[in-house]
PDB file of C-alpha atoms and ligand atoms in Angstrom:
ATOM      1  CA  UNK A   1      -5.631  -9.774  -5.061  1.00 96.00           C
ATOM      2  CA  UNK A   2      -4.215  -7.736  -2.212  1.00 98.00           C
ATOM      3  CA  UNK A   3      -6.441  -5.871   0.219  1.00 98.00           C
ATOM      4  CA  UNK A   4      -4.383  -3.578   2.382  1.00 98.00           C
ATOM      5  CA  UNK A   5      -5.973  -1.672   5.242  1.00 98.00           C
ATOM      6  CA  UNK A   6      -4.189   1.597   5.955  1.00 98.00           C
ATOM      7  CA  UNK A   7      -5.645   2.735   9.257  1.00 98.00           C
ATOM      8  CA  UNK A   8      -3.593   5.944   9.235  1.00 98.00           C
ATOM      9  CA  UNK A   9      -3.786   7.705  12.631  1.00 98.00           C
ATOM     10  CA  UNK A  10      -6.804   5.750  13.879  1.00 97.00           C
ATOM     11  CA  UNK A  11      -7.384   2.746  16.060  1.00 93.00           C
ATOM     12  CA  UNK A  12      -7.121   1.275  19.521  1.00 90.00           C
ATOM     13  CA  UNK A  13      -6.870  -2.211  20.969  1.00 87.00           C
ATOM     14  CA  UNK A  14     -10.588  -2.800  20.364  1.00 89.00           C
ATOM     15  CA  UNK A  15     -10.194  -2.118  16.640  1.00 89.00           C
ATOM     16  CA  UNK A  16      -7.964  -5.145  16.400  1.00 93.00           C
ATOM     17  CA  UNK A  17     -10.921  -7.446  17.082  1.00 93.00           C
ATOM     18  CA  UNK A  18     -12.356  -6.331  13.751  1.00 88.00           C
ATOM     19  CA  UNK A  19      -9.892  -8.578  11.976  1.00 94.00           C
ATOM     20  CA  UNK A  20     -11.693 -11.657  13.362  1.00 94.00           C
ATOM     21  CA  UNK A  21     -14.486 -11.408  10.827  1.00 95.00           C
ATOM     22  CA  UNK A  22     -11.998 -11.023   7.981  1.00 95.00           C
ATOM     23  CA  UNK A  23     -10.129 -14.126   9.129  1.00 95.00           C
ATOM     24  CA  UNK A  24     -13.417 -16.023   9.098  1.00 94.00           C
ATOM     25  CA  UNK A  25     -14.050 -14.883   5.527  1.00 95.00           C
ATOM     26  CA  UNK A  26     -10.646 -16.161   4.444  1.00 94.00           C
ATOM     27  CA  UNK A  27     -11.677 -19.667   5.511  1.00 93.00           C
ATOM     28  CA  UNK A  28     -14.194 -19.747   2.641  1.00 95.00           C
ATOM     29  CA  UNK A  29     -12.583 -21.395  -0.381  1.00 94.00           C
ATOM     30  CA  UNK A  30     -13.356 -18.579  -2.763  1.00 94.00           C
ATOM     31  CA  UNK A  31     -11.320 -16.156  -0.648  1.00 96.00           C
ATOM     32  CA  UNK A  32      -8.450 -18.456   0.277  1.00 91.00           C
ATOM     33  CA  UNK A  33      -5.928 -16.956  -2.128  1.00 92.00           C
ATOM     34  CA  UNK A  34      -6.387 -13.322  -1.322  1.00 96.00           C
ATOM     35  CA  UNK A  35      -3.817 -11.437   0.680  1.00 97.00           C
ATOM     36  CA  UNK A  36      -4.920  -9.268   3.582  1.00 98.00           C
ATOM     37  CA  UNK A  37      -2.501  -6.871   5.194  1.00 98.00           C
ATOM     38  CA  UNK A  38      -3.390  -4.598   8.103  1.00 98.00           C
ATOM     39  CA  UNK A  39      -1.341  -1.475   8.601  1.00 98.00           C
ATOM     40  CA  UNK A  40      -2.381  -0.067  11.986  1.00 97.00           C
ATOM     41  CA  UNK A  41      -0.460   2.700  13.801  1.00 97.00           C
ATOM     42  CA  UNK A  42       2.973   1.706  15.187  1.00 97.00           C
ATOM     43  CA  UNK A  43       1.560   1.421  18.703  1.00 96.00           C
ATOM     44  CA  UNK A  44      -0.739  -1.458  17.719  1.00 97.00           C
ATOM     45  CA  UNK A  45       1.631  -3.494  15.552  1.00 97.00           C
ATOM     46  CA  UNK A  46       2.939  -5.846  18.226  1.00 97.00           C
ATOM     47  CA  UNK A  47      -0.474  -6.441  19.809  1.00 96.00           C
ATOM     48  CA  UNK A  48      -1.912  -7.108  16.377  1.00 96.00           C
ATOM     49  CA  UNK A  49       0.867  -9.533  15.530  1.00 97.00           C
ATOM     50  CA  UNK A  50       0.635 -11.428  18.827  1.00 96.00           C
ATOM     51  CA  UNK A  51      -3.102 -11.898  18.442  1.00 96.00           C
ATOM     52  CA  UNK A  52      -3.120 -13.037  14.828  1.00 96.00           C
ATOM     53  CA  UNK A  53       0.303 -14.561  14.267  1.00 94.00           C
ATOM     54  CA  UNK A  54      -1.209 -17.966  13.525  1.00 94.00           C
ATOM     55  CA  UNK A  55      -3.723 -16.616  11.033  1.00 95.00           C
ATOM     56  CA  UNK A  56      -3.301 -15.877   7.347  1.00 92.00           C
ATOM     57  CA  UNK A  57      -3.428 -12.106   7.663  1.00 96.00           C
ATOM     58  CA  UNK A  58      -0.227 -10.079   7.769  1.00 97.00           C
ATOM     59  CA  UNK A  59       0.673  -6.775   9.292  1.00 97.00           C
ATOM     60  CA  UNK A  60       2.682  -3.832   8.090  1.00 98.00           C
ATOM     61  CA  UNK A  61       3.663  -0.387   9.260  1.00 98.00           C
ATOM     62  CA  UNK A  62       2.632   2.859   7.590  1.00 98.00           C
ATOM     63  CA  UNK A  63       6.069   4.456   7.396  1.00 98.00           C
ATOM     64  CA  UNK A  64       9.613   4.277   8.774  1.00 98.00           C
ATOM     65  CA  UNK A  65      12.623   6.483   9.419  1.00 98.00           C
ATOM     66  CA  UNK A  66      15.175   6.483   6.580  1.00 97.00           C
ATOM     67  CA  UNK A  67      18.123   5.601   8.817  1.00 96.00           C
ATOM     68  CA  UNK A  68      18.703   1.851   8.869  1.00 91.00           C
ATOM     69  CA  UNK A  69      20.603   1.511  12.111  1.00 93.00           C
ATOM     70  CA  UNK A  70      19.743   2.426  15.667  1.00 94.00           C
ATOM     71  CA  UNK A  71      20.563   6.024  16.497  1.00 94.00           C
ATOM     72  CA  UNK A  72      19.699   9.328  18.140  1.00 97.00           C
ATOM     73  CA  UNK A  73      16.396  10.026  16.382  1.00 97.00           C
ATOM     74  CA  UNK A  74      13.889  10.959  19.057  1.00 97.00           C
ATOM     75  CA  UNK A  75      10.386   9.744  18.402  1.00 96.00           C
ATOM     76  CA  UNK A  76      11.324   7.802  15.266  1.00 97.00           C
ATOM     77  CA  UNK A  77      10.863   4.169  14.307  1.00 97.00           C
ATOM     78  CA  UNK A  78      13.093   2.499  11.719  1.00 97.00           C
ATOM     79  CA  UNK A  79      12.748  -0.732   9.743  1.00 98.00           C
ATOM     80  CA  UNK A  80      14.680  -2.761  12.316  1.00 97.00           C
ATOM     81  CA  UNK A  81      12.199  -1.786  15.034  1.00 98.00           C
ATOM     82  CA  UNK A  82       9.277  -2.442  12.703  1.00 98.00           C
ATOM     83  CA  UNK A  83      10.638  -5.867  11.859  1.00 97.00           C
ATOM     84  CA  UNK A  84      10.836  -6.682  15.572  1.00 97.00           C
ATOM     85  CA  UNK A  85       7.051  -6.251  15.902  1.00 97.00           C
ATOM     86  CA  UNK A  86       6.393  -9.160  13.531  1.00 97.00           C
ATOM     87  CA  UNK A  87       5.535  -6.878  10.612  1.00 98.00           C
ATOM     88  CA  UNK A  88       6.243  -8.194   7.136  1.00 98.00           C
ATOM     89  CA  UNK A  89       5.242  -5.122   5.151  1.00 98.00           C
ATOM     90  CA  UNK A  90       5.813  -1.409   5.210  1.00 98.00           C
ATOM     91  CA  UNK A  91       4.055   1.402   3.366  1.00 98.00           C
ATOM     92  CA  UNK A  92       6.555   3.938   2.001  1.00 98.00           C
ATOM     93  CA  UNK A  93       5.981   7.121   0.017  1.00 98.00           C
ATOM     94  CA  UNK A  94       2.391   7.742   1.035  1.00 98.00           C
ATOM     95  CA  UNK A  95       1.297  11.182  -0.149  1.00 98.00           C
ATOM     96  CA  UNK A  96       0.493  12.199   3.422  1.00 98.00           C
ATOM     97  CA  UNK A  97       4.163  11.603   4.269  1.00 98.00           C
ATOM     98  CA  UNK A  98       5.340  13.264   1.061  1.00 98.00           C
ATOM     99  CA  UNK A  99       3.232  16.194   2.182  1.00 97.00           C
ATOM    100  CA  UNK A 100       5.075  16.173   5.519  1.00 96.00           C
ATOM    101  CA  UNK A 101       8.401  16.541   3.713  1.00 97.00           C
ATOM    102  CA  UNK A 102       9.354  13.133   2.340  1.00 98.00           C
ATOM    103  CA  UNK A 103      11.217  13.783  -0.898  1.00 98.00           C
ATOM    104  CA  UNK A 104      11.852  11.111  -3.529  1.00 98.00           C
ATOM    105  CA  UNK A 105      15.417  10.846  -2.182  1.00 98.00           C
ATOM    106  CA  UNK A 106      14.237  10.261   1.389  1.00 98.00           C
ATOM    107  CA  UNK A 107      11.745   7.708   0.096  1.00 98.00           C
ATOM    108  CA  UNK A 108      14.550   5.917  -1.736  1.00 98.00           C
ATOM    109  CA  UNK A 109      16.497   5.690   1.558  1.00 98.00           C
ATOM    110  CA  UNK A 110      13.444   4.357   3.365  1.00 98.00           C
ATOM    111  CA  UNK A 111      12.823   1.710   0.711  1.00 98.00           C
ATOM    112  CA  UNK A 112      16.451   0.581   0.849  1.00 98.00           C
ATOM    113  CA  UNK A 113      16.361   0.324   4.626  1.00 97.00           C
ATOM    114  CA  UNK A 114      13.141  -1.703   4.543  1.00 98.00           C
ATOM    115  CA  UNK A 115      14.480  -4.105   1.910  1.00 97.00           C
ATOM    116  CA  UNK A 116      17.656  -4.555   3.941  1.00 96.00           C
ATOM    117  CA  UNK A 117      15.461  -5.883   6.763  1.00 96.00           C
ATOM    118  CA  UNK A 118      13.681  -8.167   4.305  1.00 97.00           C
ATOM    119  CA  UNK A 119      10.437  -6.315   4.688  1.00 98.00           C
ATOM    120  CA  UNK A 120       8.125  -6.088   1.706  1.00 98.00           C
ATOM    121  CA  UNK A 121       7.543  -2.524   0.564  1.00 98.00           C
ATOM    122  CA  UNK A 122       4.226  -1.046  -0.500  1.00 98.00           C
ATOM    123  CA  UNK A 123       5.590   1.848  -2.537  1.00 98.00           C
ATOM    124  CA  UNK A 124       3.048   4.653  -3.060  1.00 98.00           C
ATOM    125  CA  UNK A 125       3.126   7.023  -5.994  1.00 98.00           C
ATOM    126  CA  UNK A 126       0.623   9.447  -7.424  1.00 98.00           C
ATOM    127  CA  UNK A 127       0.074  12.917  -8.799  1.00 98.00           C
ATOM    128  CA  UNK A 128      -1.615  15.869  -7.109  1.00 98.00           C
ATOM    129  CA  UNK A 129      -4.609  17.641  -8.617  1.00 98.00           C
ATOM    130  CA  UNK A 130      -2.426  20.549  -9.758  1.00 98.00           C
ATOM    131  CA  UNK A 131      -0.043  18.155 -11.490  1.00 98.00           C
ATOM    132  CA  UNK A 132      -2.948  16.376 -13.147  1.00 98.00           C
ATOM    133  CA  UNK A 133      -4.364  19.699 -14.364  1.00 98.00           C
ATOM    134  CA  UNK A 134      -0.966  20.728 -15.695  1.00 98.00           C
ATOM    135  CA  UNK A 135      -0.856  17.466 -17.640  1.00 98.00           C
ATOM    136  CA  UNK A 136       2.387  16.364 -16.027  1.00 98.00           C
ATOM    137  CA  UNK A 137       1.158  13.155 -14.395  1.00 98.00           C
ATOM    138  CA  UNK A 138       3.530  10.939 -16.406  1.00 98.00           C
ATOM    139  CA  UNK A 139       6.496  13.125 -15.620  1.00 98.00           C
ATOM    140  CA  UNK A 140       5.704  13.054 -11.890  1.00 98.00           C
ATOM    141  CA  UNK A 141       5.107   9.295 -11.791  1.00 98.00           C
ATOM    142  CA  UNK A 142       8.336   8.646 -13.699  1.00 98.00           C
ATOM    143  CA  UNK A 143      10.307  10.816 -11.305  1.00 98.00           C
ATOM    144  CA  UNK A 144       8.772   9.191  -8.221  1.00 98.00           C
ATOM    145  CA  UNK A 145       9.539   5.732  -9.581  1.00 98.00           C
ATOM    146  CA  UNK A 146      13.039   6.353 -10.910  1.00 98.00           C
ATOM    147  CA  UNK A 147      14.364   8.266  -7.886  1.00 98.00           C
ATOM    148  CA  UNK A 148      12.420   6.142  -5.396  1.00 98.00           C
ATOM    149  CA  UNK A 149      13.963   2.972  -6.799  1.00 97.00           C
ATOM    150  CA  UNK A 150      17.469   4.273  -7.511  1.00 97.00           C
ATOM    151  CA  UNK A 151      20.149   1.617  -6.968  1.00 96.00           C
ATOM    152  CA  UNK A 152      17.589  -0.961  -5.878  1.00 95.00           C
ATOM    153  CA  UNK A 153      17.746  -4.469  -7.218  1.00 87.00           C
ATOM    154  CA  UNK A 154      15.250  -6.451  -5.165  1.00 80.00           C
ATOM    155  CA  UNK A 155      12.144  -5.398  -7.096  1.00 91.00           C
ATOM    156  CA  UNK A 156      10.343  -8.626  -6.300  1.00 91.00           C
ATOM    157  CA  UNK A 157       9.844  -7.380  -2.727  1.00 96.00           C
ATOM    158  CA  UNK A 158       8.113  -4.214  -3.850  1.00 98.00           C
ATOM    159  CA  UNK A 159       4.393  -3.831  -4.406  1.00 98.00           C
ATOM    160  CA  UNK A 160       3.427  -0.617  -6.148  1.00 98.00           C
ATOM    161  CA  UNK A 161       0.410   1.417  -5.096  1.00 98.00           C
ATOM    162  CA  UNK A 162      -0.934   4.055  -7.435  1.00 98.00           C
ATOM    163  CA  UNK A 163      -2.756   6.604  -5.310  1.00 98.00           C
ATOM    164  CA  UNK A 164      -3.720   9.821  -7.114  1.00 98.00           C
ATOM    165  CA  UNK A 165      -3.479  12.377  -4.314  1.00 98.00           C
ATOM    166  CA  UNK A 166      -6.713  14.071  -5.413  1.00 98.00           C
ATOM    167  CA  UNK A 167      -8.506  10.788  -4.958  1.00 98.00           C
ATOM    168  CA  UNK A 168      -7.484  10.142  -1.357  1.00 98.00           C
ATOM    169  CA  UNK A 169     -10.306  10.724   1.089  1.00 98.00           C
ATOM    170  CA  UNK A 170     -12.313  12.765  -1.434  1.00 98.00           C
ATOM    171  CA  UNK A 171     -14.761  10.230  -2.847  1.00 97.00           C
ATOM    172  CA  UNK A 172     -13.281  10.893  -6.292  1.00 98.00           C
ATOM    173  CA  UNK A 173     -11.920   8.044  -8.382  1.00 98.00           C
ATOM    174  CA  UNK A 174     -10.160   8.433 -11.754  1.00 98.00           C
ATOM    175  CA  UNK A 175     -12.158   7.613 -14.851  1.00 97.00           C
ATOM    176  CA  UNK A 176     -11.600   4.066 -16.059  1.00 98.00           C
ATOM    177  CA  UNK A 177      -9.632   5.078 -19.175  1.00 98.00           C
ATOM    178  CA  UNK A 178      -7.445   7.503 -17.309  1.00 97.00           C
ATOM    179  CA  UNK A 179      -6.744   4.924 -14.623  1.00 98.00           C
ATOM    180  CA  UNK A 180      -5.797   2.226 -17.128  1.00 98.00           C
ATOM    181  CA  UNK A 181      -3.586   4.657 -19.014  1.00 98.00           C
ATOM    182  CA  UNK A 182      -1.726   5.650 -15.833  1.00 98.00           C
ATOM    183  CA  UNK A 183      -1.391   2.062 -14.625  1.00 98.00           C
ATOM    184  CA  UNK A 184       0.047   1.036 -17.989  1.00 98.00           C
ATOM    185  CA  UNK A 185       2.482   3.917 -17.868  1.00 98.00           C
ATOM    186  CA  UNK A 186       3.582   2.902 -14.371  1.00 98.00           C
ATOM    187  CA  UNK A 187       4.120  -0.703 -15.499  1.00 97.00           C
ATOM    188  CA  UNK A 188       6.142   0.411 -18.512  1.00 97.00           C
ATOM    189  CA  UNK A 189       8.281   2.711 -16.377  1.00 97.00           C
ATOM    190  CA  UNK A 190       9.009  -0.072 -13.885  1.00 96.00           C
ATOM    191  CA  UNK A 191       9.852  -2.479 -16.696  1.00 95.00           C
ATOM    192  CA  UNK A 192      12.346   0.017 -18.078  1.00 94.00           C
ATOM    193  CA  UNK A 193      14.233  -0.203 -14.797  1.00 94.00           C
ATOM    194  CA  UNK A 194      14.029  -3.941 -14.284  1.00 89.00           C
ATOM    195  CA  UNK A 195      12.467  -6.661 -16.358  1.00 82.00           C
ATOM    196  CA  UNK A 196      10.834  -8.377 -13.397  1.00 87.00           C
ATOM    197  CA  UNK A 197       7.877 -10.593 -14.006  1.00 84.00           C
ATOM    198  CA  UNK A 198       4.742 -10.310 -11.982  1.00 91.00           C
ATOM    199  CA  UNK A 199       4.691  -6.592 -11.214  1.00 95.00           C
ATOM    200  CA  UNK A 200       1.941  -5.883  -8.735  1.00 97.00           C
ATOM    201  CA  UNK A 201       0.249  -2.508  -8.890  1.00 98.00           C
ATOM    202  CA  UNK A 202      -2.511  -1.691  -6.443  1.00 98.00           C
ATOM    203  CA  UNK A 203      -4.938   1.162  -6.638  1.00 98.00           C
ATOM    204  CA  UNK A 204      -5.711   3.423  -3.672  1.00 98.00           C
ATOM    205  CA  UNK A 205      -8.014   6.417  -3.264  1.00 98.00           C
ATOM    206  CA  UNK A 206     -11.642   6.392  -2.108  1.00 98.00           C
ATOM    207  CA  UNK A 207     -12.122   2.659  -2.650  1.00 98.00           C
ATOM    208  CA  UNK A 208     -15.456   1.661  -1.139  1.00 98.00           C
ATOM    209  CA  UNK A 209     -18.044  -1.132  -1.434  1.00 98.00           C
ATOM    210  CA  UNK A 210     -19.829   0.770  -4.231  1.00 98.00           C
ATOM    211  CA  UNK A 211     -16.893   1.195  -6.586  1.00 98.00           C
ATOM    212  CA  UNK A 212     -14.828  -1.907  -5.723  1.00 98.00           C
ATOM    213  CA  UNK A 213     -16.416  -4.220  -8.303  1.00 98.00           C
ATOM    214  CA  UNK A 214     -15.794  -1.898 -11.248  1.00 98.00           C
ATOM    215  CA  UNK A 215     -12.264  -1.146 -10.132  1.00 98.00           C
ATOM    216  CA  UNK A 216     -11.459  -4.814  -9.557  1.00 98.00           C
ATOM    217  CA  UNK A 217     -12.511  -5.592 -13.114  1.00 98.00           C
ATOM    218  CA  UNK A 218      -9.546  -3.599 -14.389  1.00 98.00           C
ATOM    219  CA  UNK A 219      -6.866  -6.158 -15.283  1.00 97.00           C
ATOM    220  CA  UNK A 220      -3.982  -3.854 -14.443  1.00 97.00           C
ATOM    221  CA  UNK A 221      -5.082  -3.676 -10.782  1.00 98.00           C
ATOM    222  CA  UNK A 222      -3.737  -6.356  -8.416  1.00 98.00           C
ATOM    223  CA  UNK A 223      -5.524  -5.099  -5.338  1.00 98.00           C
ATOM    224  CA  UNK A 224      -6.415  -2.096  -3.240  1.00 98.00           C
ATOM    225  CA  UNK A 225      -4.829   0.107  -0.616  1.00 98.00           C
ATOM    226  CA  UNK A 226      -7.787   1.219   1.451  1.00 98.00           C
ATOM    227  CA  UNK A 227      -7.950   4.066   3.947  1.00 98.00           C
ATOM    228  CA  UNK A 228     -11.281   5.205   5.401  1.00 97.00           C
ATOM    229  CA  UNK A 229     -13.332   2.178   4.357  1.00 98.00           C
ATOM    230  CA  UNK A 230     -10.874  -0.214   6.019  1.00 97.00           C
ATOM    231  CA  UNK A 231     -11.719   1.148   9.468  1.00 96.00           C
ATOM    232  CA  UNK A 232     -15.136  -0.448   9.262  1.00 95.00           C
ATOM    233  CA  UNK A 233     -14.962  -4.261   9.109  1.00 94.00           C
ATOM    234  CA  UNK A 234     -18.246  -4.527   7.220  1.00 96.00           C
ATOM    235  CA  UNK A 235     -17.099  -2.118   4.517  1.00 97.00           C
ATOM    236  CA  UNK A 236     -13.732  -3.818   4.275  1.00 97.00           C
ATOM    237  CA  UNK A 237     -15.383  -7.221   3.859  1.00 97.00           C
ATOM    238  CA  UNK A 238     -17.873  -5.834   1.343  1.00 97.00           C
ATOM    239  CA  UNK A 239     -15.005  -4.476  -0.740  1.00 98.00           C
ATOM    240  CA  UNK A 240     -13.372  -7.918  -0.729  1.00 98.00           C
ATOM    241  CA  UNK A 241     -16.625  -9.672  -1.617  1.00 97.00           C
ATOM    242  CA  UNK A 242     -17.415  -7.262  -4.453  1.00 97.00           C
ATOM    243  CA  UNK A 243     -13.906  -7.647  -5.872  1.00 97.00           C
ATOM    244  CA  UNK A 244     -13.783 -11.439  -6.008  1.00 95.00           C
ATOM    245  CA  UNK A 245     -16.284 -13.404  -8.033  1.00 79.00           C
TER     246      UNK A 245
HETATM  247  P1  13P B 301      -9.024   6.572   1.345  1.00 89.36           P
HETATM  248  O1  13P B 301      -9.395   5.152   1.020  1.00 89.36           O
HETATM  249  O2  13P B 301      -9.563   7.021   2.669  1.00 89.36           O
HETATM  250  O3  13P B 301      -9.311   7.493   0.223  1.00 89.36           O
HETATM  251  O4  13P B 301      -7.424   6.585   1.566  1.00 89.36           O
HETATM  252  C1  13P B 301      -6.629   5.999   0.612  1.00 89.36           C
HETATM  253  C2  13P B 301      -5.262   5.920   1.143  1.00 89.36           C
HETATM  254  O5  13P B 301      -4.626   6.928   1.373  1.00 89.36           O
HETATM  255  C3  13P B 301      -4.721   4.593   1.424  1.00 89.36           C
HETATM  256  O6  13P B 301      -3.360   4.643   1.659  1.00 89.36           O
END
């Protein structure tokens, strides 16, 4: 299982110490095979990497600029710069970035640039509440996946994260049946584009220590992308413990 901490626009150098207790947990046999990835803000990536480079946790960024090369883009960070921090992963297509103007086409460019740098992509998709109410979730997911992955071949370096937008930061989680149905649809849509084995689909949206066990029991889920609850080491560890028997 993957447990990815998306710190969003939070954190300072002291926050980094929180990873110590997670590293300790990973030393216990039961938790040895899980994959922990911290995605702090850009400003903390290098410090995070330097401190934990000899541990079994990885780091990733939360976004990148679509342009692959260096260039005149004030205030922007591209995949090359992210790679230079020691990051191995990169979140792309998060709804908060889609909300800021990232279209499926821009997301496709970002994914391509990340893969070119051999970074692993955590590709976020998900419908808004309005889309869910209009009953067009499948249509939206299909569009996000097909345009987002256009002309991409290296699917094995992509981890999918299903994050219903209405579930992010709201305390709301989809009903079990609805979640399974959407996860199955996502898998089928990916398989129509490439018959890769071992597709990994994570769930994100209000994951917390109280709902982690039930969510982790769903076979279609290979892990969690966690926002708010990942800022507190105890909650993050509780989520891991509840998810792994
Ligand atoms: P919350 O866990 O705070 O709902 O955020 C989910 C998310 O957006 C992770 O990327």
